Protein backbone atom coordinates (compact mmCIF):
# COMPACT_ATOMS: atom_id res chain seq x y z
CA UNK A 1 0.00 0.00 0.00
CA UNK A 2 1.43 3.44 -0.86
CA UNK A 3 2.46 5.62 2.07
CA UNK A 4 1.81 9.36 2.34
CA UNK A 5 3.59 10.86 5.39
CA UNK A 6 1.91 14.05 6.58
CA UNK A 7 2.42 16.40 9.49
CA UNK A 8 -1.16 15.94 10.67
CA UNK A 9 -3.24 13.25 12.33
CA UNK A 10 -6.52 12.02 10.86
CA UNK A 11 -9.35 10.02 12.39
CA UNK A 12 -11.54 7.33 10.83
CA UNK A 13 -14.83 8.51 9.33
CA UNK A 14 -13.50 11.95 8.41
CA UNK A 15 -13.36 13.36 4.86
CA UNK A 16 -10.10 15.21 4.28
CA UNK A 17 -9.21 17.17 1.15
CA UNK A 18 -5.59 17.15 -0.04
CA UNK A 19 -3.89 19.45 -2.54
CA UNK A 20 -1.31 17.39 -4.42
CA UNK A 21 1.67 19.34 -5.73
CA UNK A 22 4.94 17.53 -4.90
CA UNK A 23 6.29 15.36 -7.76
CA UNK A 24 6.52 12.19 -5.62
CA UNK A 25 2.86 12.49 -4.57
CA UNK A 26 1.75 13.32 -8.10
CA UNK A 27 3.41 10.06 -9.13
CA UNK A 28 1.75 8.18 -6.24
CA UNK A 29 -1.70 9.41 -7.28
CA UNK A 30 -1.03 8.44 -10.88
CA UNK A 31 -0.06 4.95 -9.64
CA UNK A 32 -3.14 4.48 -7.44
CA UNK A 33 -5.38 5.64 -10.28
CA UNK A 34 -3.67 3.29 -12.73
CA UNK A 35 -3.89 0.22 -10.49
CA UNK A 36 -7.44 1.02 -9.35
CA UNK A 37 -6.79 0.51 -5.62
CA UNK A 38 -7.63 4.11 -4.64
CA UNK A 39 -6.27 3.42 -1.12
CA UNK A 40 -3.12 4.53 0.64
CA UNK A 41 -1.79 4.87 4.16
CA UNK A 42 -1.34 8.27 5.80
CA UNK A 43 0.85 8.51 8.86
CA UNK A 44 2.34 11.34 10.86
CA UNK A 45 6.04 12.16 10.56
CA UNK A 46 8.23 13.73 13.21
CA UNK A 47 9.61 16.95 11.67
CA UNK A 48 12.83 16.81 13.70
CA UNK A 49 13.84 13.17 13.32
CA UNK A 50 11.89 12.21 10.19
CA UNK A 51 10.57 9.13 12.01
CA UNK A 52 7.21 7.80 10.87
CA UNK A 53 4.45 7.08 13.37
CA UNK A 54 3.75 3.38 13.88
CA UNK A 55 -0.01 3.83 13.47
CA UNK A 56 -1.76 5.59 10.64
CA UNK A 57 -5.00 5.56 8.71
CA UNK A 58 -6.17 4.36 5.32
CA UNK A 59 -7.40 7.05 2.94
CA UNK A 60 -9.79 6.06 0.19
CA UNK A 61 -9.79 8.40 -2.81
CA UNK A 62 -13.39 9.30 -3.64
CA UNK A 63 -12.84 12.06 -6.18
CA UNK A 64 -9.83 13.57 -7.88
CA UNK A 65 -9.93 16.84 -9.75
CA UNK A 66 -7.08 17.83 -12.08
CA UNK A 67 -6.40 21.54 -11.53
CA UNK A 68 -2.96 22.13 -13.03
CA UNK A 69 -4.24 24.55 -15.68
CA UNK A 70 -6.07 26.68 -13.11
CA UNK A 71 -3.04 26.77 -10.77
CA UNK A 72 -0.29 27.23 -13.40
CA UNK A 73 0.84 23.68 -12.45
CA UNK A 74 1.55 24.61 -8.81
CA UNK A 75 -1.13 22.10 -7.73
CA UNK A 76 -1.80 19.06 -9.90
CA UNK A 77 -4.77 17.47 -8.11
CA UNK A 78 -7.32 18.21 -5.43
CA UNK A 79 -8.47 14.97 -3.86
CA UNK A 80 -11.57 14.23 -1.80
CA UNK A 81 -10.98 11.27 0.53
CA UNK A 82 -12.58 9.17 3.23
CA UNK A 83 -10.60 7.79 6.16
CA UNK A 84 -11.77 4.18 6.22
CA UNK A 85 -9.56 2.41 8.76
CA UNK A 86 -6.56 2.50 11.07
CA UNK A 87 -3.42 0.52 10.25
CA UNK A 88 -0.06 -0.31 11.79
CA UNK A 89 3.12 0.40 9.84
CA UNK A 90 5.47 -2.59 9.80
């Protein structure tokens, strides 16, 4: 499952919106769209050490809007998600 480290914590049954602009996350979204899974893990990352949290959540991509033309390619996608579960990073 792809991993998206973020500096925020999310709870199951919430509906976060993400703006996707970094090249590595643009590539990740292209991959999850291509393989049809539409799921990925989100976990918190310690800004000082870079360590990933051991527990995260599973985001399910409900809707993805391509907005690169409107943002002069600063943001590629705006994604609507559901947090569907908690998971442990191994």
